[in-house]
Amino acid sequence: MVRQIRGEVLAVELNGCVVDVSGWGVFVYLAQSTNVSLGETVTLMTHMAVKQDGIELYGFTTAPDRVFFEQLLTVSGVGPKTALSIMTKAPRESLENAIAIRDISYLTRVVGLGKKAAEKLAVE
């Protein structure tokens, strides 16, 4: 499992970036692609998702962000793209707090989850 990559950013795309890792152009999905700049050397904590149609890497600038992402994946019905989408809506600390106190209105209003999905996220 790939847990971290480091390299030069070759391209910044809408939902991620391409990082040169020892000559390989590796695409990494990011919650906020604005956090990286073309030509910058980055170190990303990664989560590797192995699916039937391929392997995807999800990158985070901090280990706590990766841990939070992986905790979101434990909720039934939440896959990597949904978890990443949730993380783009608000800072991790705000999301953690809202989930901890079961603030359903915050999760539905800011994150854009439906009431049922927000309740499931808070409970699980």
mmCIF file of N, CA and C in Angstrom:
data_model
loop_
_atom_site.group_PDB
_atom_site.id
_atom_site.type_symbol
_atom_site.label_atom_id
_atom_site.label_comp_id
_atom_site.label_asym_id
_atom_site.label_seq_id
_atom_site.Cartn_x
_atom_site.Cartn_y
_atom_site.Cartn_z
ATOM 1 N N MET A 1 0.840 -1.171 0.000
ATOM 2 C CA MET A 1 0.000 0.000 0.000
ATOM 3 C C MET A 1 0.889 1.239 0.000
ATOM 4 N N VAL A 2 0.573 2.192 -0.827
ATOM 5 C CA VAL A 2 1.316 3.445 -0.920
ATOM 6 C C VAL A 2 0.757 4.405 0.131
ATOM 7 N N ARG A 3 1.570 4.817 1.095
ATOM 8 C CA ARG A 3 1.106 5.676 2.185
ATOM 9 C C ARG A 3 1.637 7.095 2.082
ATOM 10 N N GLN A 4 2.656 7.310 1.230
ATOM 11 C CA GLN A 4 3.212 8.657 1.078
ATOM 12 C C GLN A 4 3.955 8.729 -0.244
ATOM 13 N N ILE A 5 3.841 9.878 -0.901
ATOM 14 C CA ILE A 5 4.645 10.112 -2.096
ATOM 15 C C ILE A 5 5.276 11.497 -1.995
ATOM 16 N N ARG A 6 6.378 11.643 -2.701
ATOM 17 C CA ARG A 6 7.053 12.932 -2.728
ATOM 18 C C ARG A 6 7.581 13.149 -4.136
ATOM 19 N N GLY A 7 7.393 14.362 -4.630
ATOM 20 C CA GLY A 7 7.891 14.671 -5.951
ATOM 21 C C GLY A 7 7.440 16.038 -6.412
ATOM 22 N N GLU A 8 7.827 16.350 -7.638
ATOM 23 C CA GLU A 8 7.489 17.641 -8.235
ATOM 24 C C GLU A 8 6.111 17.574 -8.876
ATOM 25 N N VAL A 9 5.330 18.615 -8.690
ATOM 26 C CA VAL A 9 3.997 18.695 -9.287
ATOM 27 C C VAL A 9 4.163 19.019 -10.773
ATOM 28 N N LEU A 10 3.737 18.080 -11.620
ATOM 29 C CA LEU A 10 3.836 18.257 -13.074
ATOM 30 C C LEU A 10 2.620 18.950 -13.662
ATOM 31 N N ALA A 11 1.463 18.732 -13.034
ATOM 32 C CA ALA A 11 0.219 19.327 -13.523
ATOM 33 C C ALA A 11 -0.764 19.453 -12.371
ATOM 34 N N VAL A 12 -1.544 20.523 -12.400
ATOM 35 C CA VAL A 12 -2.616 20.715 -11.427
ATOM 36 C C VAL A 12 -3.922 20.635 -12.209
ATOM 37 N N GLU A 13 -4.791 19.730 -11.791
ATOM 38 C CA GLU A 13 -6.066 19.535 -12.461
ATOM 39 C C GLU A 13 -7.204 19.875 -11.514
ATOM 40 N N LEU A 14 -8.405 19.828 -12.022
ATOM 41 C CA LEU A 14 -9.589 20.226 -11.253
ATOM 42 C C LEU A 14 -9.710 19.472 -9.929
ATOM 43 N N ASN A 15 -9.526 18.170 -9.945
ATOM 44 C CA ASN A 15 -9.743 17.376 -8.735
ATOM 45 C C ASN A 15 -8.479 16.706 -8.200
ATOM 46 N N GLY A 16 -7.317 17.169 -8.642
ATOM 47 C CA GLY A 16 -6.085 16.574 -8.159
ATOM 48 C C GLY A 16 -4.866 17.121 -8.873
ATOM 49 N N CYS A 17 -3.787 16.364 -8.800
ATOM 50 C CA CYS A 17 -2.556 16.780 -9.459
ATOM 51 C C CYS A 17 -1.758 15.567 -9.904
ATOM 52 N N VAL A 18 -0.803 15.812 -10.793
ATOM 53 C CA VAL A 18 0.111 14.775 -11.240
ATOM 54 C C VAL A 18 1.466 15.072 -10.608
ATOM 55 N N VAL A 19 2.007 14.076 -9.911
ATOM 56 C CA VAL A 19 3.284 14.226 -9.212
ATOM 57 C C VAL A 19 4.306 13.310 -9.860
ATOM 58 N N ASP A 20 5.493 13.862 -10.144
ATOM 59 C CA ASP A 20 6.597 13.068 -10.688
ATOM 60 C C ASP A 20 7.244 12.308 -9.538
ATOM 61 N N VAL A 21 7.062 10.990 -9.533
ATOM 62 C CA VAL A 21 7.654 10.139 -8.504
ATOM 63 C C VAL A 21 8.629 9.209 -9.203
ATOM 64 N N SER A 22 9.918 9.549 -9.147
ATOM 65 C CA SER A 22 10.975 8.748 -9.768
ATOM 66 C C SER A 22 10.709 8.487 -11.246
ATOM 67 N N GLY A 23 10.240 9.512 -11.950
ATOM 68 C CA GLY A 23 10.003 9.393 -13.375
ATOM 69 C C GLY A 23 8.602 8.951 -13.759
ATOM 70 N N TRP A 24 7.798 8.599 -12.796
ATOM 71 C CA TRP A 24 6.418 8.198 -13.052
ATOM 72 C C TRP A 24 5.504 9.389 -12.773
ATOM 73 N N GLY A 25 4.598 9.676 -13.667
ATOM 74 C CA GLY A 25 3.601 10.727 -13.442
ATOM 75 C C GLY A 25 2.405 10.119 -12.743
ATOM 76 N N VAL A 26 2.297 10.325 -11.458
ATOM 77 C CA VAL A 26 1.257 9.700 -10.640
ATOM 78 C C VAL A 26 0.145 10.710 -10.374
ATOM 79 N N PHE A 27 -1.090 10.350 -10.754
ATOM 80 C CA PHE A 27 -2.229 11.221 -10.473
ATOM 81 C C PHE A 27 -2.727 10.950 -9.067
ATOM 82 N N VAL A 28 -2.942 12.029 -8.319
ATOM 83 C CA VAL A 28 -3.423 11.933 -6.940
ATOM 84 C C VAL A 28 -4.647 12.833 -6.799
ATOM 85 N N TYR A 29 -5.765 12.246 -6.348
ATOM 86 C CA TYR A 29 -6.955 13.049 -6.050
ATOM 87 C C TYR A 29 -6.680 13.861 -4.788
ATOM 88 N N LEU A 30 -7.072 15.133 -4.809
ATOM 89 C CA LEU A 30 -6.881 16.013 -3.662
ATOM 90 C C LEU A 30 -8.195 16.675 -3.286
ATOM 91 N N ALA A 31 -8.367 16.919 -1.988
ATOM 92 C CA ALA A 31 -9.558 17.646 -1.537
ATOM 93 C C ALA A 31 -9.478 19.089 -2.004
ATOM 94 N N GLN A 32 -8.299 19.652 -1.988
ATOM 95 C CA GLN A 32 -8.100 21.040 -2.390
ATOM 96 C C GLN A 32 -6.872 21.105 -3.298
ATOM 97 N N SER A 33 -7.070 21.074 -4.600
ATOM 98 C CA SER A 33 -5.919 21.114 -5.511
ATOM 99 C C SER A 33 -5.248 22.480 -5.510
ATOM 100 N N THR A 34 -5.888 23.477 -4.901
ATOM 101 C CA THR A 34 -5.279 24.798 -4.816
ATOM 102 C C THR A 34 -4.135 24.819 -3.796
ATOM 103 N N ASN A 35 -3.990 23.744 -3.025
ATOM 104 C CA ASN A 35 -2.916 23.660 -2.042
ATOM 105 C C ASN A 35 -1.566 23.373 -2.679
ATOM 106 N N VAL A 36 -1.547 23.008 -3.944
ATOM 107 C CA VAL A 36 -0.295 22.688 -4.622
ATOM 108 C C VAL A 36 -0.105 23.608 -5.828
ATOM 109 N N SER A 37 1.158 23.827 -6.164
ATOM 110 C CA SER A 37 1.485 24.693 -7.300
ATOM 111 C C SER A 37 2.353 23.939 -8.293
ATOM 112 N N LEU A 38 2.210 24.272 -9.539
ATOM 113 C CA LEU A 38 3.001 23.672 -10.608
ATOM 114 C C LEU A 38 4.484 23.876 -10.318
ATOM 115 N N GLY A 39 5.268 22.809 -10.415
ATOM 116 C CA GLY A 39 6.707 22.875 -10.195
ATOM 117 C C GLY A 39 7.141 22.739 -8.750
ATOM 118 N N GLU A 40 6.196 22.803 -7.832
ATOM 119 C CA GLU A 40 6.486 22.695 -6.398
ATOM 120 C C GLU A 40 6.795 21.238 -6.039
ATOM 121 N N THR A 41 7.718 21.038 -5.103
ATOM 122 C CA THR A 41 7.968 19.704 -4.565
ATOM 123 C C THR A 41 7.020 19.502 -3.391
ATOM 124 N N VAL A 42 6.240 18.425 -3.457
ATOM 125 C CA VAL A 42 5.253 18.154 -2.420
ATOM 126 C C VAL A 42 5.485 16.787 -1.791
ATOM 127 N N THR A 43 5.068 16.678 -0.564
ATOM 128 C CA THR A 43 4.998 15.391 0.123
ATOM 129 C C THR A 43 3.543 15.211 0.508
ATOM 130 N N LEU A 44 2.948 14.131 0.035
ATOM 131 C CA LEU A 44 1.531 13.876 0.287
ATOM 132 C C LEU A 44 1.363 12.555 1.029
ATOM 133 N N MET A 45 0.565 12.591 2.101
ATOM 134 C CA MET A 45 0.151 11.370 2.775
ATOM 135 C C MET A 45 -0.963 10.798 1.905
ATOM 136 N N THR A 46 -0.907 9.521 1.588
ATOM 137 C CA THR A 46 -1.860 8.980 0.623
ATOM 138 C C THR A 46 -2.666 7.810 1.173
ATOM 139 N N HIS A 47 -3.812 7.645 0.560
ATOM 140 C CA HIS A 47 -4.657 6.478 0.773
ATOM 141 C C HIS A 47 -4.835 5.840 -0.596
ATOM 142 N N MET A 48 -4.525 4.561 -0.699
ATOM 143 C CA MET A 48 -4.650 3.868 -1.975
ATOM 144 C C MET A 48 -5.939 3.049 -1.967
ATOM 145 N N ALA A 49 -6.793 3.325 -2.935
ATOM 146 C CA ALA A 49 -8.052 2.596 -3.077
ATOM 147 C C ALA A 49 -7.933 1.654 -4.269
ATOM 148 N N VAL A 50 -8.071 0.364 -4.009
ATOM 149 C CA VAL A 50 -8.013 -0.639 -5.061
ATOM 150 C C VAL A 50 -9.450 -0.999 -5.415
ATOM 151 N N LYS A 51 -9.796 -0.737 -6.668
ATOM 152 C CA LYS A 51 -11.152 -0.999 -7.131
ATOM 153 C C LYS A 51 -11.099 -1.978 -8.292
ATOM 154 N N GLN A 52 -12.241 -2.428 -8.706
ATOM 155 C CA GLN A 52 -12.324 -3.382 -9.800
ATOM 156 C C GLN A 52 -11.752 -2.808 -11.091
ATOM 157 N N ASP A 53 -11.933 -1.504 -11.301
ATOM 158 C CA ASP A 53 -11.492 -0.893 -12.549
ATOM 159 C C ASP A 53 -10.148 -0.165 -12.438
ATOM 160 N N GLY A 54 -9.461 -0.308 -11.302
ATOM 161 C CA GLY A 54 -8.146 0.308 -11.207
ATOM 162 C C GLY A 54 -7.775 0.714 -9.794
ATOM 163 N N ILE A 55 -6.643 1.367 -9.690
ATOM 164 C CA ILE A 55 -6.116 1.830 -8.412
ATOM 165 C C ILE A 55 -6.142 3.353 -8.413
ATOM 166 N N GLU A 56 -6.594 3.934 -7.308
ATOM 167 C CA GLU A 56 -6.637 5.391 -7.190
ATOM 168 C C GLU A 56 -5.895 5.807 -5.933
ATOM 169 N N LEU A 57 -5.191 6.944 -6.014
ATOM 170 C CA LEU A 57 -4.511 7.507 -4.858
ATOM 171 C C LEU A 57 -5.215 8.791 -4.446
ATOM 172 N N TYR A 58 -5.427 8.939 -3.145
ATOM 173 C CA TYR A 58 -6.017 10.138 -2.577
ATOM 174 C C TYR A 58 -4.960 10.754 -1.676
ATOM 175 N N GLY A 59 -4.652 12.039 -1.891
ATOM 176 C CA GLY A 59 -3.548 12.669 -1.181
ATOM 177 C C GLY A 59 -3.983 13.755 -0.222
ATOM 178 N N PHE A 60 -3.186 13.893 0.842
ATOM 179 C CA PHE A 60 -3.459 14.870 1.896
ATOM 180 C C PHE A 60 -2.147 15.477 2.347
ATOM 181 N N THR A 61 -2.181 16.745 2.698
ATOM 182 C CA THR A 61 -0.951 17.419 3.110
ATOM 183 C C THR A 61 -0.574 17.100 4.548
ATOM 184 N N THR A 62 -1.526 16.588 5.331
ATOM 185 C CA THR A 62 -1.221 16.227 6.714
ATOM 186 C C THR A 62 -1.750 14.824 7.026
ATOM 187 N N ALA A 63 -1.088 14.164 7.960
ATOM 188 C CA ALA A 63 -1.528 12.833 8.383
ATOM 189 C C ALA A 63 -2.902 12.864 9.052
ATOM 190 N N PRO A 64 -3.222 13.884 9.890
ATOM 191 C CA PRO A 64 -4.573 13.910 10.472
ATOM 192 C C PRO A 64 -5.681 14.005 9.422
ATOM 193 N N ASP A 65 -5.435 14.685 8.304
ATOM 194 C CA ASP A 65 -6.429 14.733 7.233
ATOM 195 C C ASP A 65 -6.646 13.343 6.645
ATOM 196 N N ARG A 66 -5.555 12.600 6.450
ATOM 197 C CA ARG A 66 -5.676 11.237 5.917
ATOM 198 C C ARG A 66 -6.431 10.345 6.896
ATOM 199 N N VAL A 67 -6.134 10.466 8.172
ATOM 200 C CA VAL A 67 -6.817 9.657 9.192
ATOM 201 C C VAL A 67 -8.314 9.955 9.189
ATOM 202 N N PHE A 68 -8.675 11.243 9.111
ATOM 203 C CA PHE A 68 -10.087 11.626 9.082
ATOM 204 C C PHE A 68 -10.769 11.049 7.840
ATOM 205 N N PHE A 69 -10.111 11.145 6.691
ATOM 206 C CA PHE A 69 -10.623 10.579 5.441
ATOM 207 C C PHE A 69 -10.889 9.086 5.610
ATOM 208 N N GLU A 70 -9.938 8.374 6.187
ATOM 209 C CA GLU A 70 -10.087 6.927 6.363
ATOM 210 C C GLU A 70 -11.194 6.595 7.365
ATOM 211 N N GLN A 71 -11.411 7.471 8.346
ATOM 212 C CA GLN A 71 -12.534 7.265 9.266
ATOM 213 C C GLN A 71 -13.864 7.455 8.541
ATOM 214 N N LEU A 72 -13.923 8.429 7.632
ATOM 215 C CA LEU A 72 -15.148 8.624 6.846
ATOM 216 C C LEU A 72 -15.466 7.383 6.024
ATOM 217 N N LEU A 73 -14.434 6.697 5.545
ATOM 218 C CA LEU A 73 -14.642 5.508 4.722
ATOM 219 C C LEU A 73 -15.275 4.356 5.499
ATOM 220 N N THR A 74 -15.201 4.391 6.828
ATOM 221 C CA THR A 74 -15.795 3.318 7.626
ATOM 222 C C THR A 74 -17.312 3.441 7.724
ATOM 223 N N VAL A 75 -17.869 4.585 7.311
ATOM 224 C CA VAL A 75 -19.318 4.783 7.331
ATOM 225 C C VAL A 75 -19.909 4.070 6.119
ATOM 226 N N SER A 76 -20.917 3.236 6.361
ATOM 227 C CA SER A 76 -21.505 2.497 5.246
ATOM 228 C C SER A 76 -22.087 3.459 4.217
ATOM 229 N N GLY A 77 -21.803 3.199 2.963
ATOM 230 C CA GLY A 77 -22.297 4.041 1.882
ATOM 231 C C GLY A 77 -21.379 5.189 1.517
ATOM 232 N N VAL A 78 -20.289 5.387 2.264
ATOM 233 C CA VAL A 78 -19.345 6.458 1.954
ATOM 234 C C VAL A 78 -18.100 5.845 1.326
ATOM 235 N N GLY A 79 -17.880 6.192 0.061
ATOM 236 C CA GLY A 79 -16.697 5.742 -0.646
ATOM 237 C C GLY A 79 -15.662 6.850 -0.700
ATOM 238 N N PRO A 80 -14.524 6.603 -1.346
ATOM 239 C CA PRO A 80 -13.456 7.598 -1.392
ATOM 240 C C PRO A 80 -13.865 8.938 -2.002
ATOM 241 N N LYS A 81 -14.613 8.914 -3.083
ATOM 242 C CA LYS A 81 -14.986 10.180 -3.722
ATOM 243 C C LYS A 81 -15.969 10.974 -2.861
ATOM 244 N N THR A 82 -16.882 10.288 -2.203
ATOM 245 C CA THR A 82 -17.819 10.973 -1.306
ATOM 246 C C THR A 82 -17.070 11.556 -0.118
ATOM 247 N N ALA A 83 -16.156 10.778 0.463
ATOM 248 C CA ALA A 83 -15.379 11.254 1.608
ATOM 249 C C ALA A 83 -14.554 12.476 1.221
ATOM 250 N N LEU A 84 -13.943 12.440 0.043
ATOM 251 C CA LEU A 84 -13.151 13.573 -0.421
ATOM 252 C C LEU A 84 -14.041 14.789 -0.645
ATOM 253 N N SER A 85 -15.226 14.561 -1.187
ATOM 254 C CA SER A 85 -16.172 15.650 -1.409
ATOM 255 C C SER A 85 -16.578 16.300 -0.089
ATOM 256 N N ILE A 86 -16.807 15.491 0.923
ATOM 257 C CA ILE A 86 -17.154 16.019 2.248
ATOM 258 C C ILE A 86 -16.030 16.908 2.757
ATOM 259 N N MET A 87 -14.793 16.481 2.545
ATOM 260 C CA MET A 87 -13.644 17.228 3.061
ATOM 261 C C MET A 87 -13.395 18.531 2.308
ATOM 262 N N THR A 88 -13.967 18.674 1.115
ATOM 263 C CA THR A 88 -13.787 19.926 0.373
ATOM 264 C C THR A 88 -14.732 21.023 0.858
ATOM 265 N N LYS A 89 -15.768 20.646 1.586
ATOM 266 C CA LYS A 89 -16.809 21.591 1.973
ATOM 267 C C LYS A 89 -16.470 22.441 3.194
ATOM 268 N N ALA A 90 -15.624 21.928 4.090
ATOM 269 C CA ALA A 90 -15.319 22.640 5.333
ATOM 270 C C ALA A 90 -13.983 22.144 5.877
ATOM 271 N N PRO A 91 -13.359 22.930 6.750
ATOM 272 C CA PRO A 91 -12.110 22.474 7.373
ATOM 273 C C PRO A 91 -12.336 21.204 8.196
ATOM 274 N N ARG A 92 -11.327 20.347 8.233
ATOM 275 C CA ARG A 92 -11.423 19.079 8.959
ATOM 276 C C ARG A 92 -11.849 19.290 10.409
ATOM 277 N N GLU A 93 -11.273 20.275 11.062
ATOM 278 C CA GLU A 93 -11.588 20.518 12.472
ATOM 279 C C GLU A 93 -13.073 20.823 12.675
ATOM 280 N N SER A 94 -13.652 21.595 11.772
ATOM 281 C CA SER A 94 -15.082 21.920 11.852
ATOM 282 C C SER A 94 -15.938 20.677 11.635
ATOM 283 N N LEU A 95 -15.523 19.857 10.692
ATOM 284 C CA LEU A 95 -16.259 18.623 10.423
ATOM 285 C C LEU A 95 -16.178 17.673 11.613
ATOM 286 N N GLU A 96 -14.978 17.525 12.177
ATOM 287 C CA GLU A 96 -14.813 16.649 13.337
ATOM 288 C C GLU A 96 -15.696 17.120 14.495
ATOM 289 N N ASN A 97 -15.712 18.423 14.717
ATOM 290 C CA ASN A 97 -16.518 18.977 15.806
ATOM 291 C C ASN A 97 -18.002 18.743 15.549
ATOM 292 N N ALA A 98 -18.450 18.994 14.337
ATOM 293 C CA ALA A 98 -19.866 18.807 13.998
ATOM 294 C C ALA A 98 -20.285 17.348 14.172
ATOM 295 N N ILE A 99 -19.413 16.434 13.782
ATOM 296 C CA ILE A 99 -19.721 15.008 13.928
ATOM 297 C C ILE A 99 -19.719 14.622 15.403
ATOM 298 N N ALA A 100 -18.750 15.137 16.166
ATOM 299 C CA ALA A 100 -18.642 14.799 17.591
ATOM 300 C C ALA A 100 -19.866 15.242 18.382
ATOM 301 N N ILE A 101 -20.400 16.421 18.057
ATOM 302 C CA ILE A 101 -21.567 16.921 18.804
ATOM 303 C C ILE A 101 -22.880 16.622 18.086
ATOM 304 N N ARG A 102 -22.764 15.867 17.005
ATOM 305 C CA ARG A 102 -23.935 15.465 16.210
ATOM 306 C C ARG A 102 -24.753 16.660 15.739
ATOM 307 N N ASP A 103 -24.053 17.630 15.164
ATOM 308 C CA ASP A 103 -24.686 18.844 14.638
ATOM 309 C C ASP A 103 -25.192 18.552 13.220
ATOM 310 N N ILE A 104 -26.357 17.965 13.145
ATOM 311 C CA ILE A 104 -26.949 17.547 11.864
ATOM 312 C C ILE A 104 -27.212 18.749 10.968
ATOM 313 N N SER A 105 -27.643 19.870 11.556
ATOM 314 C CA SER A 105 -27.947 21.047 10.734
ATOM 315 C C SER A 105 -26.685 21.565 10.041
ATOM 316 N N TYR A 106 -25.535 21.548 10.716
ATOM 317 C CA TYR A 106 -24.271 21.967 10.090
ATOM 318 C C TYR A 106 -23.916 21.022 8.940
ATOM 319 N N LEU A 107 -24.039 19.735 9.200
ATOM 320 C CA LEU A 107 -23.672 18.750 8.174
ATOM 321 C C LEU A 107 -24.588 18.843 6.954
ATOM 322 N N THR A 108 -25.850 19.146 7.148
ATOM 323 C CA THR A 108 -26.758 19.259 5.999
ATOM 324 C C THR A 108 -26.590 20.599 5.294
ATOM 325 N N ARG A 109 -26.393 21.664 6.073
ATOM 326 C CA ARG A 109 -26.304 23.016 5.499
ATOM 327 C C ARG A 109 -24.956 23.259 4.821
ATOM 328 N N VAL A 110 -23.866 23.003 5.519
ATOM 329 C CA VAL A 110 -22.533 23.334 5.006
ATOM 330 C C VAL A 110 -21.984 22.242 4.097
ATOM 331 N N VAL A 111 -22.095 21.007 4.540
ATOM 332 C CA VAL A 111 -21.509 19.900 3.783
ATOM 333 C C VAL A 111 -22.399 19.476 2.625
ATOM 334 N N GLY A 112 -23.700 19.713 2.755
ATOM 335 C CA GLY A 112 -24.613 19.378 1.670
ATOM 336 C C GLY A 112 -25.116 17.953 1.707
ATOM 337 N N LEU A 113 -24.966 17.296 2.842
ATOM 338 C CA LEU A 113 -25.494 15.943 2.980
ATOM 339 C C LEU A 113 -26.997 16.006 3.225
ATOM 340 N N GLY A 114 -27.679 14.956 2.852
ATOM 341 C CA GLY A 114 -29.083 14.842 3.211
ATOM 342 C C GLY A 114 -29.191 14.540 4.698
ATOM 343 N N LYS A 115 -30.372 14.741 5.271
ATOM 344 C CA LYS A 115 -30.544 14.541 6.709
ATOM 345 C C LYS A 115 -30.200 13.124 7.135
ATOM 346 N N LYS A 116 -30.650 12.149 6.366
ATOM 347 C CA LYS A 116 -30.398 10.763 6.701
ATOM 348 C C LYS A 116 -28.908 10.430 6.639
ATOM 349 N N ALA A 117 -28.225 10.918 5.618
ATOM 350 C CA ALA A 117 -26.786 10.668 5.472
ATOM 351 C C ALA A 117 -26.006 11.364 6.589
ATOM 352 N N ALA A 118 -26.418 12.575 6.948
ATOM 353 C CA ALA A 118 -25.745 13.311 8.027
ATOM 354 C C ALA A 118 -25.917 12.583 9.363
ATOM 355 N N GLU A 119 -27.105 12.058 9.602
ATOM 356 C CA GLU A 119 -27.352 11.301 10.839
ATOM 357 C C GLU A 119 -26.507 10.039 10.875
ATOM 358 N N LYS A 120 -26.404 9.357 9.742
ATOM 359 C CA LYS A 120 -25.594 8.138 9.670
ATOM 360 C C LYS A 120 -24.114 8.467 9.929
ATOM 361 N N LEU A 121 -23.652 9.550 9.370
ATOM 362 C CA LEU A 121 -22.271 9.971 9.565
ATOM 363 C C LEU A 121 -22.007 10.267 11.037
ATOM 364 N N ALA A 122 -22.919 10.945 11.687
ATOM 365 C CA ALA A 122 -22.751 11.311 13.099
ATOM 366 C C ALA A 122 -22.801 10.081 14.002
ATOM 367 N N VAL A 123 -23.630 9.114 13.669
ATOM 368 C CA VAL A 123 -23.791 7.929 14.490
ATOM 369 C C VAL A 123 -22.647 6.930 14.286
ATOM 370 N N GLU A 124 -22.314 6.663 13.043
ATOM 371 C CA GLU A 124 -21.291 5.650 12.742
ATOM 372 C C GLU A 124 -19.899 6.199 12.936
#
